[in-house]
Amino acid sequence: MPNGEEYQAGGGFPEGEEPREYRLDVRISSDGMQAQARLSARKKEGPAGGREQAGTGAPPSSETGFTPEALKEALAQEKVIFGLEEQALRELCATPNQWFVVARGIPPRQGQNGFVEYHYEEILKPVVYQENERQVDYRERYTIQQVEEGTVIATIHPPVPGEPGIKVTGEQVAPKPVVPAVVKCREGASLSPDGTRVIARTKGRPVYRWGREHIFQVENFYVHQGPVNMESGNLYFEGDLIVKGDVEEGMKVLAGGDLEIHGSAAGANLKAGGNIRLHQNCIQTQVQAGSVGLFMMDVHKLLVPLETRLEQLLAASRQLQKALQERGQHVGERFPVLMFTLIKVKFADLGELLEQMRKLETNMEFKVPERIAGIIDRGHRFFNLYDPALLQDLQALEGLYRSIEKARQEIEKEETARSRAGITAGYVQNSKLTCPGDILITGPGSYQSHFVCGGTVRIERLFRGGSIEAAGDVYIGEAGSDSASGIQGVIKIPAESKVHFGKVFSNIAIKIGSTSFNFDSTYHNICAYWDKEAQAPATRPWFRK
């Protein structure tokens, strides 16, 4: 044995054989999870010098003279006390000179560290078409992962402690310690009160970085590395979008916030809820900035007559209700029928106005504000579907009127960045630019392009061909051409605005208010405006800054 002691067992030996004695050898694995034992035989030399077999009063069970009970006591002296295997002990007693696994410990069950389950692995999610779809747009390749406010971005799983094990010596083996996941939330993200979830606190793109720490944030911008083409597909993002490349022919880029194109756009369609900036050229491209602001301006044009006519309908409805009550007739039965007739005969234009608003909503490529969507839905049920449940409820009609009145007032008060969104480009050719704010052309100029804006237009160099329709002032380096015949451009401004030229040729048509005119020759550094006293267009020198 390892400690040098010998266990001897007596017993008879067949005649002619030399007496033998047995020594119990024990070895324990380095991790303490397994013990092996062997009974090795050797010639007996004189009187037994070892210890007598531990007695239980039982006769020897085999030629070795050991019983399982005796082996247990012998193993205990070697500190093997746990996980003894009865079958192995019996086989050990009967089979000398062979190693047997006589005891097995229980390894510790390791726990699990805390971990983070992220719910948005892909930044770009491929668009999947069903087999039965008849129309497939191969320009629609990917969608950029975005989340709404309140969305659960990730789930934080707490650590699970392990369970201790036991060696064959009876000692406990502790499992490895477990640690929680370290989570940090930055802008746009926060932990839930119980610390088990990461929640988006704003609308945008979830961003997850991990290492020793798990870092979350929700960004309201996305950077597209490279061109927008058939490989990338069209781009849609509800926040700010930056494209570090060109936008190629036939492609569409939509941004709910600002849109910045580092390259050029040719034969493309660009729309943004905020500003649009093209660093290079804009050729045969439709560009619309402040789309949400433009939508709200169009909605406002419909809300004003809608509010007036609805107020008149309410007055007529109250008179109708009063007349029925004075006649002693049951209002609830006849009122919806009479309201239907009243709307069809005298207020049919309400349905037409609501239908125009529905078309605006359908054509809107960005999310329609909820307050406007609600007005369109309820108004459609009133004046297009003639919902009986609504027609009999005068309070519902009054509620719709108050919603329209409030929406109209809010639009008039709003002076947001979107309502002032503008467009900046280097060079524009055969394109149309539309925005509620200002348009700035910083490069060579504009050729055969059309500008419509609610602010000012400033073209640093050339304006040749096309048209400008601005609510504010217009500033142009050089307008028209001395070598071309016919009109080389049309500029329209309201009576309160002015148009400034560094140089202007006679083939530029100008309309101020309702009056149109042309210069009779070429002029330098001149400003055209509406003279209120003379009630006619007038000019004066323009000193460029």
Coordinates of C-alpha atoms in Angstrom, one line a residue:
M1 CA 0.0 0.0 0.0
P2 CA 1.1 3.6 -0.4
N3 CA 1.7 3.9 3.4
G4 CA 3.6 0.6 3.5
E5 CA 1.1 -1.2 5.6
E6 CA -0.1 -4.6 4.5
Y7 CA -3.4 -6.3 5.0
Q8 CA -3.1 -10.0 5.4
A9 CA -5.9 -12.5 5.2
G10 CA -5.7 -16.1 6.3
G11 CA -7.3 -19.1 4.7
G12 CA -6.6 -22.6 3.5
F13 CA -4.4 -23.4 0.5
P14 CA -4.6 -26.4 -1.7
E15 CA -2.2 -29.1 -1.0
G16 CA 1.2 -28.6 -2.7
E17 CA 0.8 -24.8 -3.1
E18 CA 2.8 -22.4 -1.1
P19 CA 1.0 -20.2 1.4
R20 CA 0.3 -16.6 0.1
E21 CA -0.7 -13.4 1.6
Y22 CA -2.5 -10.4 0.1
R23 CA -1.7 -6.7 0.2
L24 CA -4.3 -4.0 -0.5
D25 CA -3.0 -1.3 -2.8
V26 CA -5.0 1.9 -3.2
R27 CA -4.6 4.8 -5.5
I28 CA -6.7 8.0 -5.7
S29 CA -7.0 10.2 -8.8
S30 CA -5.5 13.7 -8.6
D31 CA -9.0 15.3 -8.6
G32 CA -10.1 12.9 -5.8
M33 CA -13.1 11.7 -7.9
Q34 CA -12.0 8.1 -8.3
A35 CA -10.3 5.5 -6.1
Q36 CA -8.8 2.2 -7.4
A37 CA -7.8 -0.8 -5.4
R38 CA -5.9 -4.0 -6.0
L39 CA -5.2 -7.1 -3.9
S40 CA -1.7 -8.2 -4.8
A41 CA -0.6 -11.7 -3.8
R42 CA 2.9 -12.7 -2.6
K43 CA 4.5 -15.7 -0.8
K44 CA 4.0 -15.9 2.8
E45 CA 7.2 -15.6 4.9
G46 CA 6.7 -16.9 8.4
P47 CA 4.1 -15.7 10.8
A48 CA 1.7 -13.0 9.6
G49 CA 3.4 -9.8 10.2
G50 CA 0.6 -7.6 9.1
R51 CA -2.7 -6.8 10.6
E52 CA -5.4 -9.4 10.9
Q53 CA -8.3 -9.1 8.6
A54 CA -10.8 -6.7 10.1
G55 CA -13.3 -9.0 11.6
T56 CA -17.0 -9.2 11.2
G57 CA -17.2 -12.8 12.2
A58 CA -17.9 -13.7 8.6
P59 CA -15.8 -16.5 7.0
P60 CA -13.5 -15.5 4.1
S61 CA -15.5 -15.1 0.9
S62 CA -12.7 -16.1 -1.5
E63 CA -9.1 -17.2 -1.8
T64 CA -7.9 -13.7 -0.8
G65 CA -9.6 -14.0 2.5
F66 CA -11.3 -10.6 2.3
T67 CA -14.9 -9.7 2.5
P68 CA -16.5 -6.5 1.1
E69 CA -17.0 -5.3 4.7
A70 CA -13.3 -5.9 5.5
L71 CA -12.4 -4.0 2.4
K72 CA -14.5 -1.0 3.4
E73 CA -12.8 -0.8 6.7
A74 CA -9.4 -1.1 5.0
L75 CA -10.3 1.6 2.5
A76 CA -11.5 3.9 5.2
Q77 CA -8.1 3.8 6.7
E78 CA -6.9 5.1 3.4
K79 CA -9.6 7.9 3.7
V80 CA -11.7 6.3 0.9
I81 CA -15.2 6.6 2.5
F82 CA -17.6 8.0 -0.2
G83 CA -19.0 6.5 -3.3
L84 CA -18.0 2.9 -2.7
E85 CA -19.3 0.5 -5.3
E86 CA -20.5 -2.8 -3.9
Q87 CA -20.1 -4.8 -7.1
A88 CA -16.5 -3.7 -7.6
L89 CA -15.7 -4.6 -4.0
R90 CA -17.1 -8.1 -4.5
E91 CA -15.1 -8.5 -7.7
L92 CA -12.0 -7.2 -5.9
C93 CA -12.3 -9.9 -3.2
A94 CA -12.5 -12.7 -5.8
T95 CA -9.9 -11.4 -8.3
P96 CA -6.4 -10.7 -7.0
N97 CA -3.7 -8.8 -8.9
Q98 CA -6.2 -6.6 -10.8
W99 CA -7.1 -3.0 -10.3
F100 CA -10.8 -2.1 -9.8
V101 CA -12.5 1.2 -9.5
V102 CA -14.0 0.8 -6.1
A103 CA -15.2 4.4 -5.4
R104 CA -16.5 7.3 -7.4
G105 CA -17.0 10.9 -6.2
I106 CA -19.6 13.3 -7.5
P107 CA -18.0 16.2 -9.5
P108 CA -19.3 19.7 -8.7
R109 CA -22.1 20.9 -11.0
Q110 CA -20.7 24.1 -12.4
G111 CA -22.9 27.1 -12.5
Q112 CA -23.4 29.6 -15.3
N113 CA -22.2 33.2 -15.4
G114 CA -24.8 35.8 -16.1
F115 CA -25.2 36.5 -19.8
V116 CA -27.0 38.9 -22.2
E117 CA -29.5 37.7 -24.8
Y118 CA -29.5 40.4 -27.6
H119 CA -32.6 40.4 -29.7
Y120 CA -31.3 42.3 -32.7
E121 CA -28.3 40.5 -34.0
E122 CA -28.4 41.7 -37.6
I123 CA -28.0 45.4 -38.5
L124 CA -29.3 44.8 -42.0
K125 CA -32.1 42.2 -42.2
P126 CA -32.6 40.7 -45.7
V127 CA -36.0 41.2 -47.3
V128 CA -37.7 37.8 -47.8
Y129 CA -40.3 37.3 -50.5
Q130 CA -42.9 34.5 -50.3
E131 CA -43.1 32.0 -53.2
N132 CA -46.6 33.1 -54.1
E133 CA -45.8 36.8 -54.4
R134 CA -46.4 38.1 -57.9
Q135 CA -44.4 41.2 -57.7
V136 CA -40.8 41.3 -56.5
D137 CA -38.7 44.5 -56.4
Y138 CA -35.1 43.5 -56.6
R139 CA -34.2 47.0 -55.3
E140 CA -35.7 46.1 -52.0
R141 CA -32.8 44.0 -50.5
Y142 CA -32.5 44.9 -46.8
T143 CA -34.2 46.7 -44.0
I144 CA -32.2 48.5 -41.3
Q145 CA -33.1 47.2 -37.9
Q146 CA -35.0 49.9 -35.9
V147 CA -36.9 49.9 -32.7
E148 CA -39.7 51.9 -31.2
E149 CA -39.5 53.6 -27.8
G150 CA -40.2 51.0 -25.1
T151 CA -38.9 48.0 -27.1
V152 CA -37.0 45.4 -25.2
I153 CA -33.5 45.3 -26.8
A154 CA -32.0 42.6 -24.7
T155 CA -32.7 40.3 -21.8
I156 CA -30.2 40.0 -18.9
H157 CA -30.0 36.6 -17.4
P158 CA -28.7 36.4 -13.9
P159 CA -25.9 34.0 -12.9
V160 CA -26.9 30.5 -11.7
P161 CA -24.7 29.2 -8.9
G162 CA -23.4 25.7 -9.1
E163 CA -23.6 22.8 -6.7
P164 CA -20.6 21.4 -4.7
G165 CA -19.3 18.0 -5.4
I166 CA -17.8 15.3 -3.1
K167 CA -14.5 13.5 -3.4
V168 CA -14.1 9.8 -2.6
T169 CA -12.4 11.0 0.6
G170 CA -15.7 12.8 1.7
E171 CA -14.3 16.3 1.1
Q172 CA -16.6 18.8 -0.6
V173 CA -15.4 20.4 -3.9
A174 CA -16.7 23.9 -4.5
P175 CA -17.9 24.8 -8.0
K176 CA -16.2 27.7 -9.8
P177 CA -17.6 31.1 -8.7
V178 CA -20.2 32.7 -11.1
V179 CA -20.4 36.4 -11.9
P180 CA -23.2 38.6 -13.3
A181 CA -23.0 40.2 -16.7
V182 CA -21.8 43.8 -16.5
V183 CA -24.3 45.9 -18.5
K184 CA -24.0 49.7 -19.2
C185 CA -26.7 51.7 -21.0
R186 CA -25.8 54.9 -22.8
E187 CA -27.9 57.4 -24.8
G188 CA -31.3 56.1 -25.8
A189 CA -31.3 52.9 -23.7
S190 CA -31.8 52.1 -20.0
L191 CA -32.3 49.2 -17.7
S192 CA -35.7 48.1 -16.5
P193 CA -36.4 48.7 -12.8
D194 CA -35.7 45.0 -12.0
G195 CA -32.5 45.0 -13.9
T196 CA -33.4 42.1 -16.2
R197 CA -34.0 44.0 -19.5
V198 CA -32.5 46.7 -21.6
I199 CA -35.2 49.0 -23.0
A200 CA -35.1 51.6 -25.8
R201 CA -36.0 55.0 -24.5
T202 CA -36.1 56.5 -27.9
K203 CA -36.8 55.5 -31.5
G204 CA -33.8 54.5 -33.5
R205 CA -31.2 51.8 -34.3
P206 CA -30.1 49.5 -31.4
V207 CA -26.3 49.3 -31.0
Y208 CA -24.6 46.6 -29.0
R209 CA -20.9 46.4 -28.1
W210 CA -19.5 43.8 -25.9
G211 CA -16.2 42.8 -24.3
R212 CA -15.7 42.9 -20.5
E213 CA -18.8 45.0 -20.5
H214 CA -22.1 44.9 -22.4
I215 CA -22.8 48.4 -23.7
F216 CA -26.2 49.3 -25.2
Q217 CA -27.5 52.5 -26.8
V218 CA -30.1 53.5 -29.4
E219 CA -28.8 55.8 -32.1
N220 CA -30.9 58.0 -34.2
F221 CA -28.6 57.8 -37.2
Y222 CA -27.2 55.3 -39.6
V223 CA -24.1 55.4 -41.7
H224 CA -24.1 53.5 -45.0
Q225 CA -20.6 52.7 -46.1
G226 CA -20.4 52.8 -49.9
P227 CA -22.8 53.5 -52.8
V228 CA -26.5 52.8 -52.9
N229 CA -27.0 50.4 -55.8
M230 CA -28.6 47.1 -56.7
E231 CA -26.3 45.3 -54.4
S232 CA -27.2 47.4 -51.3
G233 CA -30.8 47.9 -52.3
N234 CA -32.9 51.0 -51.5
L235 CA -32.3 52.6 -48.1
Y236 CA -34.9 53.5 -45.5
F237 CA -34.2 54.8 -42.1
E238 CA -36.4 56.8 -39.7
G239 CA -33.6 58.8 -38.2
D240 CA -30.6 60.7 -39.8
L241 CA -28.9 58.8 -42.6
I242 CA -25.4 59.3 -44.1
V243 CA -24.4 57.7 -47.4
K244 CA -20.7 57.6 -47.9
G245 CA -20.9 57.1 -51.7
D246 CA -23.1 57.7 -54.7
V247 CA -26.8 57.0 -55.2
E248 CA -27.1 55.2 -58.5
E249 CA -29.8 55.3 -61.1
G250 CA -33.2 53.9 -60.1
M251 CA -32.4 53.8 -56.4
K252 CA -34.4 55.4 -53.6
V253 CA -33.1 56.7 -50.3
L254 CA -35.5 57.8 -47.5
A255 CA -34.6 59.3 -44.2
G256 CA -37.0 60.3 -41.4
G257 CA -34.4 62.9 -40.2
D258 CA -31.6 64.5 -42.1
L259 CA -30.0 62.9 -45.2
E260 CA -26.4 63.5 -46.3
I261 CA -25.0 62.1 -49.5
H262 CA -21.2 62.2 -49.7
G263 CA -21.1 61.4 -53.4
S264 CA -23.5 62.2 -56.3
A265 CA -27.0 61.2 -57.1
A266 CA -28.1 60.3 -60.7
G267 CA -31.5 59.2 -61.7
A268 CA -32.4 58.7 -58.1
N269 CA -35.2 59.6 -55.6
L270 CA -34.2 61.2 -52.4
K271 CA -36.6 62.1 -49.6
A272 CA -36.0 63.2 -46.0
G273 CA -38.1 64.4 -43.1
G274 CA -35.3 66.9 -42.4
N275 CA -32.5 68.5 -44.4
I276 CA -30.8 67.0 -47.4
R277 CA -27.2 67.7 -48.4
L278 CA -25.5 66.5 -51.5
H279 CA -21.8 67.0 -51.5
Q280 CA -21.4 66.6 -55.2
N281 CA -23.7 66.4 -58.2
C282 CA -27.5 66.0 -58.5
I283 CA -28.5 64.8 -62.0
Q284 CA -32.0 63.8 -63.1
T285 CA -33.0 63.3 -59.5
Q286 CA -36.1 64.0 -57.5
V287 CA -35.1 65.6 -54.1
Q288 CA -37.6 66.4 -51.4
A289 CA -36.5 67.6 -48.0
G290 CA -38.9 68.2 -45.0
S291 CA -41.4 65.7 -46.3
V292 CA -43.2 65.6 -43.0
G293 CA -43.4 69.4 -42.9
L294 CA -44.7 69.5 -46.5
F295 CA -47.2 66.8 -45.7
M296 CA -48.4 68.9 -42.7
M297 CA -48.7 72.0 -44.9
D298 CA -50.9 70.1 -47.3
V299 CA -53.0 68.7 -44.5
H300 CA -53.4 72.2 -43.0
K301 CA -54.8 73.4 -46.4
L302 CA -57.5 70.8 -46.0
L303 CA -58.1 71.2 -42.3
V304 CA -59.1 74.9 -42.6
P305 CA -62.1 74.3 -44.9
L306 CA -62.9 71.0 -43.0
E307 CA -63.1 72.9 -39.7
T308 CA -65.4 75.6 -41.2
R309 CA -67.8 73.1 -42.8
L310 CA -67.9 70.9 -39.8
E311 CA -68.8 73.8 -37.6
Q312 CA -71.7 74.5 -39.9
L313 CA -72.7 70.9 -39.9
L314 CA -72.7 70.9 -36.1
A315 CA -75.0 73.9 -36.0
A316 CA -77.4 72.3 -38.5
S317 CA -77.3 69.0 -36.5
R318 CA -78.2 70.8 -33.3
Q319 CA -81.1 72.5 -35.0
L320 CA -82.3 69.2 -36.3
Q321 CA -82.1 67.6 -32.9
K322 CA -84.0 70.4 -31.3
A323 CA -86.8 70.3 -34.0
L324 CA -87.3 66.6 -33.4
Q325 CA -87.5 67.1 -29.6
E326 CA -90.0 70.0 -30.0
R327 CA -92.2 67.7 -32.1
G328 CA -92.1 65.0 -29.5
Q329 CA -90.5 62.6 -31.9
H330 CA -88.0 60.0 -30.7
V331 CA -84.6 61.4 -31.5
G332 CA -82.7 58.1 -31.4
E333 CA -84.7 56.5 -34.1
R334 CA -84.9 59.2 -36.8
F335 CA -81.7 61.3 -36.1
P336 CA -79.2 59.0 -37.9
V337 CA -81.3 58.8 -41.0
L338 CA -81.8 62.6 -41.1
M339 CA -78.1 63.1 -40.5
F340 CA -77.2 60.8 -43.4
T341 CA -79.5 62.8 -45.7
L342 CA -78.2 66.2 -44.4
I343 CA -74.6 65.2 -45.1
K344 CA -75.3 63.7 -48.5
V345 CA -77.3 66.7 -49.7
K346 CA -75.7 69.8 -48.1
F347 CA -72.3 68.6 -46.8
A348 CA -71.0 66.2 -49.5
D349 CA -67.8 68.3 -49.7
L350 CA -66.8 66.9 -46.3
G351 CA -66.4 63.5 -47.8
E352 CA -64.4 65.0 -50.6
L353 CA -62.0 66.8 -48.2
L354 CA -61.5 63.6 -46.2
E355 CA -60.8 61.6 -49.4
Q356 CA -58.1 64.1 -50.3
M357 CA -56.6 63.7 -46.8
R358 CA -56.7 59.9 -47.2
K359 CA -54.8 60.2 -50.5
L360 CA -52.1 62.3 -48.8
E361 CA -51.8 59.7 -46.1
T362 CA -51.5 56.9 -48.7
N363 CA -48.8 58.7 -50.6
M364 CA -46.9 59.6 -47.5
E365 CA -43.8 57.5 -47.3
F366 CA -43.1 58.4 -43.7
K367 CA -45.1 57.7 -40.6
V368 CA -48.2 59.9 -40.4
P369 CA -48.5 61.7 -37.1
E370 CA -51.0 59.9 -34.9
R371 CA -53.2 62.9 -34.4
I372 CA -53.7 63.3 -38.1
A373 CA -54.1 59.6 -38.8
G374 CA -56.9 59.6 -36.1
I375 CA -58.7 62.5 -37.7
I376 CA -58.6 60.9 -41.2
D377 CA -59.9 57.5 -39.8
R378 CA -62.8 59.0 -37.9
G379 CA -63.7 61.5 -40.6
H380 CA -63.7 58.7 -43.2
R381 CA -66.1 56.7 -41.1
F382 CA -68.4 59.7 -40.7
F383 CA -68.4 61.2 -44.2
N384 CA -67.5 58.4 -46.5
L385 CA -68.7 55.2 -44.8
Y386 CA -71.6 56.9 -43.0
D387 CA -71.1 54.7 -39.9
P388 CA -74.6 54.6 -38.2
A389 CA -73.1 54.3 -34.8
L390 CA -71.3 57.6 -35.3
L391 CA -74.2 59.4 -37.1
Q392 CA -76.5 59.0 -34.1
D393 CA -73.9 60.4 -31.7
L394 CA -73.6 64.2 -31.8
Q395 CA -70.9 64.1 -29.1
A396 CA -68.7 62.0 -31.5
L397 CA -69.1 64.7 -34.2
E398 CA -68.2 67.4 -31.6
G399 CA -65.2 65.4 -30.6
L400 CA -64.0 65.2 -34.2
Y401 CA -64.5 68.9 -34.6
R402 CA -62.4 69.7 -31.5
S403 CA -59.6 67.3 -32.8
I404 CA -59.5 69.1 -36.2
E405 CA -59.5 72.5 -34.5
K406 CA -56.6 71.5 -32.2
A407 CA -54.6 69.9 -35.0
R408 CA -55.0 73.1 -37.2
Q409 CA -53.8 75.3 -34.3
E410 CA -50.9 73.0 -33.5
I411 CA -49.7 73.0 -37.1
E412 CA -49.9 76.8 -37.2
K413 CA -47.8 77.1 -34.0
E414 CA -45.2 74.5 -35.0
E415 CA -41.9 76.0 -36.1
T416 CA -39.8 72.9 -36.0
A417 CA -36.6 72.0 -37.8
R418 CA -38.6 69.9 -40.2
S419 CA -40.8 72.8 -41.2
R420 CA -37.7 74.7 -42.1
A421 CA -35.8 71.8 -43.7
G422 CA -33.7 72.8 -46.7
I423 CA -31.6 71.4 -49.5
T424 CA -27.9 72.0 -50.2
A425 CA -26.2 70.7 -53.3
G426 CA -23.0 71.4 -55.4
Y427 CA -24.4 71.1 -58.9
V428 CA -27.9 70.4 -60.2
Q429 CA -29.0 69.3 -63.6
N430 CA -32.4 68.2 -64.9
S431 CA -33.6 67.7 -61.3
K432 CA -36.5 68.8 -59.1
L433 CA -35.8 70.1 -55.6
T434 CA -38.7 70.7 -53.2
C435 CA -38.6 71.7 -49.5
P436 CA -40.3 73.9 -47.0
G437 CA -37.1 75.7 -46.1
D438 CA -34.1 77.1 -48.1
I439 CA -32.3 75.8 -51.2
L440 CA -28.5 76.5 -51.5
I441 CA -26.5 75.6 -54.6
T442 CA -22.8 76.0 -53.8
G443 CA -21.0 74.7 -56.9
P444 CA -21.1 75.5 -60.7
G445 CA -24.9 76.1 -60.6
S446 CA -28.2 74.8 -61.8
Y447 CA -29.2 73.7 -65.4
Q448 CA -32.7 72.9 -66.5
S449 CA -33.9 72.2 -63.0
H450 CA -36.9 73.2 -61.0
F451 CA -36.9 74.5 -57.4
V452 CA -39.9 74.8 -55.1
C453 CA -39.4 76.0 -51.5
G454 CA -41.0 77.8 -48.6
G455 CA -37.8 79.8 -47.9
T456 CA -35.0 81.4 -49.8
V457 CA -33.1 80.2 -52.9
R458 CA -29.4 81.0 -53.2
I459 CA -27.5 79.9 -56.3
E460 CA -23.9 81.0 -56.0
R461 CA -23.0 80.9 -59.7
L462 CA -25.2 80.0 -62.7
F463 CA -28.9 79.5 -63.2
R464 CA -29.8 78.5 -66.7
G465 CA -33.1 77.0 -67.6
G466 CA -35.8 75.6 -65.4
S467 CA -37.8 77.5 -62.7
I468 CA -37.7 78.8 -59.2
E469 CA -40.7 79.2 -57.0
A470 CA -39.9 80.5 -53.6
A471 CA -41.8 82.0 -50.7
G472 CA -38.7 84.0 -49.6
D473 CA -36.0 85.9 -51.4
V474 CA -33.9 84.6 -54.3
Y475 CA -30.2 85.2 -54.8
I476 CA -28.4 84.2 -58.0
G477 CA -24.9 84.8 -59.2
E478 CA -25.7 84.8 -62.9
A479 CA -29.2 84.1 -64.5
G480 CA -29.8 83.3 -68.1
S481 CA -27.4 83.4 -71.1
D482 CA -26.5 85.9 -73.8
S483 CA -26.2 83.2 -76.4
A484 CA -29.5 81.5 -76.1
S485 CA -32.8 82.5 -77.5
G486 CA -36.1 82.2 -75.8
I487 CA -36.8 82.1 -72.1
Q488 CA -33.9 80.7 -70.1
G489 CA -35.6 80.4 -66.8
V490 CA -38.7 81.5 -64.8
I491 CA -38.6 82.9 -61.2
K492 CA -41.7 83.3 -59.1
I493 CA -41.9 85.0 -55.7
P494 CA -44.6 86.6 -53.6
A495 CA -45.1 90.4 -53.5
E496 CA -43.3 90.7 -50.2
S497 CA -40.1 89.0 -51.4
K498 CA -37.2 90.1 -53.6
V499 CA -34.9 88.6 -56.2
H500 CA -31.2 89.5 -56.4
F501 CA -28.9 89.1 -59.4
G502 CA -25.1 89.4 -59.7
K503 CA -25.8 89.4 -63.4
V504 CA -29.1 88.8 -65.2
F505 CA -29.9 88.5 -68.9
S506 CA -33.1 89.6 -70.6
N507 CA -34.2 86.0 -71.3
I508 CA -35.1 85.4 -67.6
A509 CA -38.9 85.7 -66.9
I510 CA -39.8 87.1 -63.4
K511 CA -43.1 87.0 -61.7
I512 CA -43.6 89.0 -58.5
G513 CA -47.0 88.5 -57.0
S514 CA -49.3 88.3 -60.0
T515 CA -47.2 90.5 -62.3
S516 CA -44.8 89.1 -64.8
F517 CA -41.9 91.0 -66.6
N518 CA -38.5 90.6 -68.2
F519 CA -35.5 92.9 -68.1
D520 CA -35.0 94.8 -71.3
S521 CA -31.2 94.2 -71.3
T522 CA -28.4 92.7 -69.3
Y523 CA -28.0 94.1 -65.8
H524 CA -25.4 93.6 -63.0
N525 CA -25.9 93.7 -59.3
I526 CA -29.6 94.5 -59.3
C527 CA -32.5 93.7 -57.0
A528 CA -36.1 93.3 -58.3
Y529 CA -39.0 93.8 -55.9
W530 CA -42.6 94.9 -55.7
D531 CA -43.1 98.7 -55.1
K532 CA -46.1 99.0 -52.9
E533 CA -46.6 102.7 -53.6
A534 CA -46.4 102.3 -57.4
Q535 CA -48.1 98.9 -57.3
A536 CA -45.6 97.7 -59.9
P537 CA -42.3 95.8 -60.1
A538 CA -39.2 98.0 -59.4
T539 CA -35.4 97.6 -59.3
R540 CA -32.6 99.0 -57.3
P541 CA -28.8 98.3 -57.0
W542 CA -27.8 95.2 -55.0
F543 CA -24.5 95.4 -53.2
R544 CA -23.4 91.8 -52.8
K545 CA -21.8 90.9 -49.5

